[in-house]
């Protein structure tokens, strides 16, 4: 087992970086917390607005009259610090306000740096301790133009998902959403699963307390990017080789971006969408944030987040985040413990070049619950207490994840920007599980059994590189926007080791005890019973050698404008997929291929020949948008879909062509108030076809065993080639189509001064069409995904003088229509086959379980104490609704939704 071997080495390097951030100039934290005030300044000439701000704050603001002449501000309404209020009033003017040593703000010209390929506001910021000449362009002194920290907003005026360059949400010609820093703070969103549960149109099915699957528009959502780089490999190509799991803590990220539908910049992928996690970056001034949480089921969490300029007149900046969390669950036995260290350095190499790099290290120990609850054979609910956990006390699932990254941003001329993103992600995990599964007989109450799982040491190494060039040029006075990029990603699982449960491969809790799966009484389960003890680790059965999956390719997009309001976009991409597998199996008996060998001896190495597939996207992606007004845009778009099937081989051992399809979308987007509010409405239709099916003509049975036969007469048991994921023999099915269509609606941002809203509604109907589906034709692609899904979170901050000043009230609701799960449960098994040992089902019972429509409400109250501290109380599932968050089969997979819970948060910002 290797999960903990490198802790001191990796953590030591990161701790040195973190200590450097604190020790270097530790006495130089220069910015005391600035008090939040309420403002209601109407749109007017800039000079008058600055004078009104000076009166309201009592601060002195010096500005030459020639600088503000002709400038008119947007209205300023809401609660802001003095620096935030100044930044908003100076929005789009190219001016900055820098405090002098006496605390007087001096308005002066700054270096404007408009976002290429966008129709965003110009650079806006108030200088802190750094130099006035540094071309920072994000909010709150961040170098990231999409940063949401410090905006106090539920929306953003710019995202990079779907465009690879900062672009206004209104100008992204697909459905996009954002989960801002303020939303994550208001809802205590601490991990990736919680973040996904709040994004519009996303549903989740749970596999364990550390493993979830996400869906959007009827398809699995597997494309996860960080800072817009190449997607993490999450097993969407080779499920048999998936060794990586998304154990992501949100304390290192500023916000989350979501694109729903096919992403034209993904080389391979499903039409579900893409998620982009955007890291926190250093600020141009000193800031320390301390957060502490305590909640139900022994939840404890502490986060320390510190940033400051380090040297070179602020050109070198740093940030460090340290997080610790431990928690139980509302069900017994299971628990988690997690530590995160994150550090990043950022350097303005030249006025037009920014280099940043850093590392995050996460160590997590979990006692997992893997299979959840069963049901009666016919699908009837067992009505077990929500605290029930059919867990083994000795189960473990430990993770150690190190993410190292390096980024370069180079401005080329006035209108072009080059970006390079290099990432290395290494994850070691150790898993050993005790599980309970099986349907319950309604008369005897018997049926489920306990099994001791084998030990698996999983290794995942991911290397990725992506380079993009974005910019614009003018033709006859109209701006034409171009994006070009290339990416490379390599995923390797070499070193993964699998051990059998015992020498015989059959679970036995103790010598002389029961052999094989042990019967379980789920109504009176005792996890400490000796019949459920941990089995020995047994023998090493296999170890991965080189097991590489490589995706590479290039893409190019262009947005052409012939008339002021009409924009035409198109793009193509080329993708290449390569695969090779190597490994060694070890003898666990002395028969067959191990005849003449000893138990534990290695068998002959298993190696698959390198395989690859090349694919052009065709027809090209196209879009058309029209600016009805400055704030309203109507659009329609077409994006092609293709998903690799390179590991499914035909009888000549050639890879099948990819699954292809189309994503058609039309909608309107509205963004009044210079990005403070975003609304969208979209209708879509997605179609996929070309799925693989078994080549019946290439099948044969020998001694009761099914083999696939290639064109040269080679036999492959159950179609498996070697020990890898390559399989034979398949053809593409002309009579199967996956169809998904629906509607998305969303409103985010400030609707009135102090009132923030995030509201979304999604309607989706997906189904299987085609005669090859047989009796399942017309059934949903994912029965657990509801047709209707709605999510709301809103907050109101009281800012008027009086007793309520500093109070913020928030509330929300997540709801969905009904969903179901159906299938058959085996109740009587045949005797094992005397030749193969296979066990088949003799009698089965059909079941169908429906999850009724439900809605879960939550609420929060925050109160600001002084200028630095905030106290908050969050209550989730206020009504203590009893429901299944994930309905499963009659054998396993039924997860209760979390009961009413409380969490108290204390936050300080200095």
GROMACS .gro file of N, CA and C in nm, residues 550-687:
model
  414
  550UNK      N    1  -0.378   0.828  -2.421
  550UNK     CA    2  -0.333   0.960  -2.464
  550UNK      C    3  -0.439   1.021  -2.555
  551UNK      N    4  -0.478   1.144  -2.522
  551UNK     CA    5  -0.568   1.221  -2.607
  551UNK      C    6  -0.493   1.346  -2.650
  552UNK      N    7  -0.496   1.376  -2.777
  552UNK     CA    8  -0.431   1.497  -2.828
  552UNK      C    9  -0.510   1.549  -2.946
  553UNK      N   10  -0.489   1.673  -2.976
  553UNK     CA   11  -0.562   1.729  -3.089
  553UNK      C   12  -0.551   1.880  -3.093
  554UNK      N   13  -0.626   1.938  -3.185
  554UNK     CA   14  -0.623   2.083  -3.205
  554UNK      C   15  -0.760   2.131  -3.247
  555UNK      N   16  -0.785   2.258  -3.226
  555UNK     CA   17  -0.914   2.317  -3.262
  555UNK      C   18  -0.893   2.461  -3.307
  556UNK      N   19  -0.989   2.511  -3.383
  556UNK     CA   20  -0.986   2.649  -3.429
  556UNK      C   21  -1.129   2.699  -3.441
  557UNK      N   22  -1.156   2.816  -3.384
  557UNK     CA   23  -1.287   2.879  -3.390
  557UNK      C   24  -1.272   3.024  -3.437
  558UNK      N   25  -1.369   3.073  -3.507
  558UNK     CA   26  -1.369   3.212  -3.552
  558UNK      C   27  -1.509   3.268  -3.540
  559UNK      N   28  -1.520   3.393  -3.495
  559UNK     CA   29  -1.648   3.464  -3.489
  559UNK      C   30  -1.635   3.585  -3.581
  560UNK      N   31  -1.714   3.586  -3.687
  560UNK     CA   32  -1.708   3.690  -3.790
  560UNK      C   33  -1.825   3.785  -3.775
  561UNK      N   34  -1.797   3.914  -3.788
  561UNK     CA   35  -1.900   4.016  -3.778
  561UNK      C   36  -1.898   4.098  -3.906
  562UNK      N   37  -2.005   4.085  -3.985
  562UNK     CA   38  -2.017   4.163  -4.108
  562UNK      C   39  -2.095   4.291  -4.083
  563UNK      N   40  -2.189   4.287  -3.990
  563UNK     CA   41  -2.269   4.403  -3.952
  563UNK      C   42  -2.259   4.420  -3.801
  564UNK      N   43  -2.289   4.538  -3.755
  564UNK     CA   44  -2.268   4.571  -3.615
  564UNK      C   45  -2.329   4.470  -3.520
  565UNK      N   46  -2.446   4.421  -3.549
  565UNK     CA   47  -2.518   4.339  -3.453
  565UNK      C   48  -2.520   4.190  -3.486
  566UNK      N   49  -2.478   4.152  -3.603
  566UNK     CA   50  -2.489   4.013  -3.647
  566UNK      C   51  -2.353   3.945  -3.643
  567UNK      N   52  -2.345   3.829  -3.577
  567UNK     CA   53  -2.219   3.758  -3.559
  567UNK      C   54  -2.235   3.613  -3.602
  568UNK      N   55  -2.138   3.566  -3.681
  568UNK     CA   56  -2.140   3.428  -3.730
  568UNK      C   57  -2.015   3.357  -3.680
  569UNK      N   58  -2.033   3.240  -3.617
  569UNK     CA   59  -1.921   3.164  -3.566
  569UNK      C   60  -1.912   3.026  -3.627
  570UNK      N   61  -1.792   2.975  -3.642
  570UNK     CA   62  -1.773   2.839  -3.691
  570UNK      C   63  -1.640   2.786  -3.638
  571UNK      N   64  -1.626   2.653  -3.637
  571UNK     CA   65  -1.504   2.595  -3.585
  571UNK      C   66  -1.494   2.447  -3.617
  572UNK      N   67  -1.370   2.397  -3.617
  572UNK     CA   68  -1.344   2.255  -3.640
  572UNK      C   69  -1.243   2.208  -3.536
  573UNK      N   70  -1.233   2.076  -3.519
  573UNK     CA   71  -1.133   2.020  -3.429
  573UNK      C   72  -1.090   1.883  -3.480
  574UNK      N   73  -0.966   1.850  -3.448
  574UNK     CA   74  -0.909   1.720  -3.482
  574UNK      C   75  -0.866   1.653  -3.353
  575UNK      N   76  -0.900   1.525  -3.338
  575UNK     CA   77  -0.870   1.452  -3.215
  575UNK      C   78  -0.799   1.322  -3.248
  576UNK      N   79  -0.707   1.286  -3.160
  576UNK     CA   80  -0.635   1.160  -3.175
  576UNK      C   81  -0.638   1.089  -3.040
  577UNK      N   82  -0.667   0.960  -3.043
  577UNK     CA   83  -0.674   0.880  -2.921
  577UNK      C   84  -0.578   0.763  -2.935
  578UNK      N   85  -0.491   0.744  -2.834
  578UNK     CA   86  -0.394   0.635  -2.835
  578UNK      C   87  -0.409   0.555  -2.705
  579UNK      N   88  -0.386   0.426  -2.718
  579UNK     CA   89  -0.399   0.339  -2.601
  579UNK      C   90  -0.296   0.227  -2.607
  580UNK      N   91  -0.241   0.197  -2.490
  580UNK     CA   92  -0.161   0.075  -2.476
  580UNK      C   93  -0.176   0.026  -2.332
  581UNK      N   94  -0.162  -0.104  -2.316
  581UNK     CA   95  -0.179  -0.163  -2.182
  581UNK      C   96  -0.076  -0.272  -2.162
  582UNK      N   97  -0.018  -0.274  -2.042
  582UNK     CA   98   0.072  -0.381  -2.006
  582UNK      C   99   0.052  -0.416  -1.859
  583UNK      N  100   0.080  -0.537  -1.822
  583UNK     CA  101   0.064  -0.576  -1.683
  583UNK      C  102   0.104  -0.721  -1.663
  584UNK      N  103   0.101  -0.761  -1.536
  584UNK     CA  104   0.136  -0.899  -1.501
  584UNK      C  105   0.028  -0.955  -1.410
  585UNK      N  106  -0.022  -1.073  -1.444
  585UNK     CA  107  -0.110  -1.147  -1.355
  585UNK      C  108  -0.028  -1.250  -1.278
  586UNK      N  109  -0.073  -1.280  -1.155
  586UNK     CA  110  -0.002  -1.375  -1.070
  586UNK      C  111  -0.090  -1.497  -1.044
  587UNK      N  112  -0.027  -1.611  -1.027
  587UNK     CA  113  -0.100  -1.736  -1.008
  587UNK      C  114  -0.163  -1.742  -0.869
  588UNK      N  115  -0.292  -1.770  -0.867
  588UNK     CA  116  -0.363  -1.794  -0.740
  588UNK      C  117  -0.404  -1.941  -0.730
  589UNK      N  118  -0.366  -2.021  -0.832
  589UNK     CA  119  -0.388  -2.166  -0.829
  589UNK      C  120  -0.278  -2.229  -0.914
  590UNK      N  121  -0.284  -2.359  -0.930
  590UNK     CA  122  -0.179  -2.430  -1.006
  590UNK      C  123  -0.239  -2.506  -1.124
  591UNK      N  124  -0.347  -2.452  -1.179
  591UNK     CA  125  -0.411  -2.515  -1.295
  591UNK      C  126  -0.407  -2.419  -1.413
  592UNK      N  127  -0.449  -2.470  -1.530
  592UNK     CA  128  -0.458  -2.386  -1.649
  592UNK      C  129  -0.324  -2.327  -1.685
  593UNK      N  130  -0.320  -2.195  -1.705
  593UNK     CA  131  -0.196  -2.129  -1.743
  593UNK      C  132  -0.093  -2.132  -1.632
  594UNK      N  133  -0.136  -2.165  -1.510
  594UNK     CA  134  -0.043  -2.173  -1.396
  594UNK      C  135  -0.001  -2.317  -1.366
  595UNK      N  136  -0.035  -2.412  -1.454
  595UNK     CA  137   0.007  -2.551  -1.434
  595UNK      C  138   0.160  -2.557  -1.432
  596UNK      N  139   0.211  -2.621  -1.331
  596UNK     CA  140   0.356  -2.632  -1.316
  596UNK      C  141   0.419  -2.515  -1.243
  597UNK      N  142   0.338  -2.414  -1.208
  597UNK     CA  143   0.389  -2.299  -1.134
  597UNK      C  144   0.344  -2.306  -0.989
  598UNK      N  145   0.403  -2.223  -0.906
  598UNK     CA  146   0.362  -2.211  -0.768
  598UNK      C  147   0.263  -2.095  -0.752
  599UNK      N  148   0.181  -2.105  -0.646
  599UNK     CA  149   0.092  -1.993  -0.615
  599UNK      C  150   0.177  -1.869  -0.585
  600UNK      N  151   0.144  -1.759  -0.648
  600UNK     CA  152   0.220  -1.636  -0.631
  600UNK      C  153   0.320  -1.611  -0.741
  601UNK      N  154   0.346  -1.712  -0.825
  601UNK     CA  155   0.437  -1.692  -0.937
  601UNK      C  156   0.372  -1.603  -1.043
  602UNK      N  157   0.451  -1.520  -1.111
  602UNK     CA  158   0.395  -1.438  -1.218
  602UNK      C  159   0.362  -1.522  -1.341
  603UNK      N  160   0.253  -1.488  -1.405
  603UNK     CA  161   0.222  -1.547  -1.534
  603UNK      C  162   0.299  -1.471  -1.641
  604UNK      N  163   0.279  -1.510  -1.764
  604UNK     CA  164   0.342  -1.437  -1.873
  604UNK      C  165   0.286  -1.294  -1.877
  605UNK      N  166   0.369  -1.192  -1.904
  605UNK     CA  167   0.319  -1.054  -1.910
  605UNK      C  168   0.208  -1.040  -2.012
  606UNK      N  169   0.111  -0.955  -1.978
  606UNK     CA  170   0.000  -0.926  -2.068
  606UNK      C  171   0.022  -0.789  -2.128
  607UNK      N  172   0.034  -0.781  -2.257
  607UNK     CA  173   0.055  -0.654  -2.325
  607UNK      C  174  -0.037  -0.645  -2.446
  608UNK      N  175  -0.102  -0.533  -2.458
  608UNK     CA  176  -0.183  -0.511  -2.578
  608UNK      C  177  -0.101  -0.426  -2.675
  609UNK      N  178  -0.121  -0.449  -2.801
  609UNK     CA  179  -0.049  -0.368  -2.899
  609UNK      C  180  -0.102  -0.225  -2.894
  610UNK      N  181  -0.015  -0.125  -2.913
  610UNK     CA  182  -0.062   0.014  -2.912
  610UNK      C  183  -0.173   0.035  -3.015
  611UNK      N  184  -0.272   0.114  -2.974
  611UNK     CA  185  -0.387   0.136  -3.061
  611UNK      C  186  -0.416   0.284  -3.069
  612UNK      N  187  -0.469   0.329  -3.179
  612UNK     CA  188  -0.502   0.470  -3.190
  612UNK      C  189  -0.619   0.489  -3.286
  613UNK      N  190  -0.681   0.605  -3.273
  613UNK     CA  191  -0.787   0.645  -3.364
  613UNK      C  192  -0.778   0.794  -3.390
  614UNK      N  193  -0.802   0.835  -3.513
  614UNK     CA  194  -0.799   0.976  -3.553
  614UNK      C  195  -0.937   1.018  -3.600
  615UNK      N  196  -0.981   1.136  -3.557
  615UNK     CA  197  -1.116   1.179  -3.594
  615UNK      C  198  -1.119   1.330  -3.617
  616UNK      N  199  -1.179   1.369  -3.730
  616UNK     CA  200  -1.212   1.508  -3.757
  616UNK      C  201  -1.358   1.532  -3.720
  617UNK      N  202  -1.385   1.645  -3.657
  617UNK     CA  203  -1.525   1.680  -3.632
  617UNK      C  204  -1.584   1.734  -3.762
  618UNK      N  205  -1.696   1.676  -3.801
  618UNK     CA  206  -1.760   1.722  -3.924
  618UNK      C  207  -1.907   1.685  -3.922
  619UNK      N  208  -1.999   1.769  -3.956
  619UNK     CA  209  -1.977   1.906  -4.006
  619UNK      C  210  -1.926   1.999  -3.898
  620UNK      N  211  -1.874   2.115  -3.937
  620UNK     CA  212  -1.816   2.206  -3.839
  620UNK      C  213  -1.923   2.267  -3.748
  621UNK      N  214  -1.876   2.313  -3.633
  621UNK     CA  215  -1.963   2.387  -3.543
  621UNK      C  216  -1.999   2.522  -3.605
  622UNK      N  217  -2.126   2.561  -3.593
  622UNK     CA  218  -2.169   2.692  -3.644
  622UNK      C  219  -2.260   2.758  -3.542
  623UNK      N  220  -2.257   2.891  -3.540
  623UNK     CA  221  -2.346   2.967  -3.453
  623UNK      C  222  -2.379   3.099  -3.519
  624UNK      N  223  -2.494   3.152  -3.482
  624UNK     CA  224  -2.539   3.281  -3.534
  624UNK      C  225  -2.604   3.356  -3.419
  625UNK      N  226  -2.559   3.478  -3.393
  625UNK     CA  227  -2.618   3.558  -3.287
  625UNK      C  228  -2.648   3.699  -3.337
  626UNK      N  229  -2.749   3.758  -3.276
  626UNK     CA  230  -2.792   3.893  -3.316
  626UNK      C  231  -2.818   3.976  -3.190
  627UNK      N  232  -2.753   4.091  -3.181
  627UNK     CA  233  -2.770   4.181  -3.067
  627UNK      C  234  -2.897   4.264  -3.088
  628UNK      N  235  -3.006   4.218  -3.030
  628UNK     CA  236  -3.133   4.289  -3.045
  628UNK      C  237  -3.122   4.429  -2.985
  629UNK      N  238  -3.063   4.437  -2.866
  629UNK     CA  239  -3.029   4.563  -2.801
  629UNK      C  240  -2.891   4.546  -2.740
  630UNK      N  241  -2.844   4.649  -2.672
  630UNK     CA  242  -2.715   4.639  -2.605
  630UNK      C  243  -2.715   4.531  -2.500
  631UNK      N  244  -2.831   4.506  -2.439
  631UNK     CA  245  -2.840   4.410  -2.329
  631UNK      C  246  -2.898   4.276  -2.370
  632UNK      N  247  -2.960   4.266  -2.487
  632UNK     CA  248  -3.033   4.145  -2.527
  632UNK      C  249  -2.974   4.087  -2.654
  633UNK      N  250  -2.941   3.956  -2.648
  633UNK     CA  251  -2.886   3.884  -2.763
  633UNK      C  252  -2.968   3.758  -2.788
  634UNK      N  253  -3.001   3.735  -2.915
  634UNK     CA  254  -3.066   3.610  -2.957
  634UNK      C  255  -2.964   3.528  -3.035
  635UNK      N  256  -2.969   3.394  -3.018
  635UNK     CA  257  -2.868   3.310  -3.082
  635UNK      C  258  -2.924   3.174  -3.119
  636UNK      N  259  -2.854   3.108  -3.210
  636UNK     CA  260  -2.876   2.967  -3.240
  636UNK      C  261  -2.741   2.905  -3.272
  637UNK      N  262  -2.724   2.777  -3.240
  637UNK     CA  263  -2.594   2.714  -3.261
  637UNK      C  264  -2.610   2.566  -3.290
  638UNK      N  265  -2.511   2.513  -3.360
  638UNK     CA  266  -2.501   2.370  -3.388
  638UNK      C  267  -2.361   2.325  -3.349
  639UNK      N  268  -2.353   2.219  -3.269
  639UNK     CA  269  -2.225   2.161  -3.230
  639UNK      C  270  -2.227   2.012  -3.258
  640UNK      N  271  -2.127   1.964  -3.329
  640UNK     CA  272  -2.120   1.821  -3.356
  640UNK      C  273  -2.071   1.747  -3.233
  641UNK      N  274  -2.104   1.618  -3.226
  641UNK     CA  275  -2.069   1.533  -3.113
  641UNK      C  276  -1.998   1.410  -3.166
  642UNK      N  277  -1.888   1.374  -3.104
  642UNK     CA  278  -1.832   1.242  -3.133
  642UNK      C  279  -1.756   1.192  -3.011
  643UNK      N  280  -1.788   1.067  -2.976
  643UNK     CA  281  -1.732   1.002  -2.857
  643UNK      C  282  -1.655   0.878  -2.903
  644UNK      N  283  -1.530   0.869  -2.862
  644UNK     CA  284  -1.444   0.761  -2.908
  644UNK      C  285  -1.496   0.624  -2.866
  645UNK      N  286  -1.485   0.527  -2.960
  645UNK     CA  287  -1.510   0.386  -2.932
  645UNK      C  288  -1.388   0.304  -2.974
  646UNK      N  289  -1.269   0.364  -2.957
  646UNK     CA  290  -1.147   0.303  -3.009
  646UNK      C  291  -1.112   0.172  -2.942
  647UNK      N  292  -1.167   0.143  -2.825
  647UNK     CA  293  -1.135   0.016  -2.758
  647UNK      C  294  -1.234  -0.094  -2.794
  648UNK      N  295  -1.337  -0.062  -2.871
  648UNK     CA  296  -1.429  -0.164  -2.924
  648UNK      C  297  -1.384  -0.197  -3.066
  649UNK      N  298  -1.340  -0.320  -3.086
  649UNK     CA  299  -1.278  -0.357  -3.213
  649UNK      C  300  -1.373  -0.442  -3.297
  650UNK      N  301  -1.361  -0.427  -3.431
  650UNK     CA  302  -1.437  -0.515  -3.519
  650UNK      C  303  -1.361  -0.646  -3.536
  651UNK      N  304  -1.412  -0.736  -3.617
  651UNK     CA  305  -1.349  -0.869  -3.628
  651UNK      C  306  -1.213  -0.864  -3.695
  652UNK      N  307  -1.179  -0.750  -3.762
  652UNK     CA  308  -1.044  -0.732  -3.817
  652UNK      C  309  -0.953  -0.661  -3.718
  653UNK      N  310  -1.000  -0.644  -3.595
  653UNK     CA  311  -0.927  -0.577  -3.487
  653UNK      C  312  -0.897  -0.431  -3.518
  654UNK      N  313  -0.985  -0.368  -3.593
  654UNK     CA  314  -0.979  -0.224  -3.616
  654UNK      C  315  -1.079  -0.155  -3.523
  655UNK      N  316  -1.045  -0.036  -3.471
  655UNK     CA  317  -1.137   0.033  -3.381
  655UNK      C  318  -1.262   0.080  -3.453
  656UNK      N  319  -1.373   0.076  -3.382
  656UNK     CA  320  -1.497   0.128  -3.439
  656UNK      C  321  -1.489   0.281  -3.452
  657UNK      N  322  -1.565   0.332  -3.547
  657UNK     CA  323  -1.577   0.476  -3.561
  657UNK      C  324  -1.647   0.532  -3.436
  658UNK      N  325  -1.627   0.660  -3.405
  658UNK     CA  326  -1.688   0.716  -3.284
  658UNK      C  327  -1.839   0.726  -3.294
  659UNK      N  328  -1.902   0.733  -3.177
  659UNK     CA  329  -2.042   0.772  -3.171
  659UNK      C  330  -2.052   0.917  -3.216
  660UNK      N  331  -2.145   0.945  -3.305
  660UNK     CA  332  -2.159   1.081  -3.357
  660UNK      C  333  -2.297   1.136  -3.324
  661UNK      N  334  -2.312   1.264  -3.342
  661UNK     CA  335  -2.442   1.325  -3.314
  661UNK      C  336  -2.438   1.475  -3.330
  662UNK      N  337  -2.544   1.540  -3.285
  662UNK     CA  338  -2.557   1.684  -3.300
  662UNK      C  339  -2.619   1.744  -3.175
  663UNK      N  340  -2.579   1.867  -3.147
  663UNK     CA  341  -2.635   1.947  -3.038
  663UNK      C  342  -2.685   2.077  -3.099
  664UNK      N  343  -2.815   2.095  -3.106
  664UNK     CA  344  -2.875   2.215  -3.164
  664UNK      C  345  -2.940   2.294  -3.050
  665UNK      N  346  -2.910   2.423  -3.044
  665UNK     CA  347  -2.960   2.505  -2.935
  665UNK      C  348  -2.998   2.643  -2.987
  666UNK      N  349  -3.104   2.699  -2.933
  666UNK     CA  350  -3.146   2.835  -2.967
  666UNK      C  351  -3.196   2.902  -2.841
  667UNK      N  352  -3.168   3.031  -2.828
  667UNK     CA  353  -3.211   3.099  -2.707
  667UNK      C  354  -3.187   3.247  -2.710
  668UNK      N  355  -3.214   3.309  -2.596
  668UNK     CA  356  -3.191   3.452  -2.577
  668UNK      C  357  -3.117   3.472  -2.446
  669UNK      N  358  -3.034   3.578  -2.441
  669UNK     CA  359  -2.961   3.614  -2.320
  669UNK      C  360  -2.977   3.763  -2.296
  670UNK      N  361  -2.995   3.797  -2.169
  670UNK     CA  362  -3.021   3.936  -2.131
  670UNK      C  363  -2.926   3.972  -2.017
  671UNK      N  364  -2.852   4.081  -2.032
  671UNK     CA  365  -2.754   4.122  -1.932
  671UNK      C  366  -2.762   4.272  -1.911
  672UNK      N  367  -2.861   4.320  -1.838
  672UNK     CA  368  -2.868   4.462  -1.806
  672UNK      C  369  -2.772   4.496  -1.692
  673UNK      N  370  -2.751   4.624  -1.669
  673UNK     CA  371  -2.674   4.664  -1.552
  673UNK      C  372  -2.528   4.628  -1.557
  674UNK      N  373  -2.466   4.625  -1.676
  674UNK     CA  374  -2.323   4.605  -1.692
  674UNK      C  375  -2.273   4.479  -1.621
  675UNK      N  376  -2.343   4.370  -1.639
  675UNK     CA  377  -2.297   4.243  -1.587
  675UNK      C  378  -2.341   4.211  -1.447
  676UNK      N  379  -2.419   4.298  -1.382
  676UNK     CA  380  -2.464   4.269  -1.247
  676UNK      C  381  -2.582   4.171  -1.245
  677UNK      N  382  -2.644   4.151  -1.362
  677UNK     CA  383  -2.757   4.059  -1.373
  677UNK      C  384  -2.747   3.986  -1.505
  678UNK      N  385  -2.767   3.855  -1.504
  678UNK     CA  386  -2.767   3.774  -1.626
  678UNK      C  387  -2.891   3.685  -1.628
  679UNK      N  388  -2.958   3.682  -1.741
  679UNK     CA  389  -3.074   3.595  -1.759
  679UNK      C  390  -3.063   3.526  -1.894
  680UNK      N  391  -3.113   3.402  -1.900
  680UNK     CA  392  -3.105   3.328  -2.026
  680UNK      C  393  -3.223   3.231  -2.036
  681UNK      N  394  -3.260   3.203  -2.159
  681UNK     CA  395  -3.364   3.105  -2.191
  681UNK      C  396  -3.320   3.031  -2.316
  682UNK      N  397  -3.317   2.898  -2.311
  682UNK     CA  398  -3.266   2.821  -2.424
  682UNK      C  399  -3.346   2.693  -2.442
  683UNK      N  400  -3.365   2.655  -2.567
  683UNK     CA  401  -3.423   2.525  -2.603
  683UNK      C  402  -3.318   2.447  -2.680
  684UNK      N  403  -3.315   2.313  -2.664
  684UNK     CA  404  -3.209   2.234  -2.725
  684UNK      C  405  -3.263   2.098  -2.769
  685UNK      N  406  -3.188   2.039  -2.861
  685UNK     CA  407  -3.216   1.903  -2.906
  685UNK      C  408  -3.082   1.834  -2.932
  686UNK      N  409  -3.061   1.718  -2.869
  686UNK     CA  410  -2.936   1.643  -2.881
  686UNK      C  411  -2.968   1.505  -2.935
  687UNK      N  412  -2.890   1.460  -3.032
  687UNK     CA  413  -2.909   1.328  -3.090
  687UNK      C  414  -2.774   1.259  -3.105
   0.00000   0.00000   0.00000
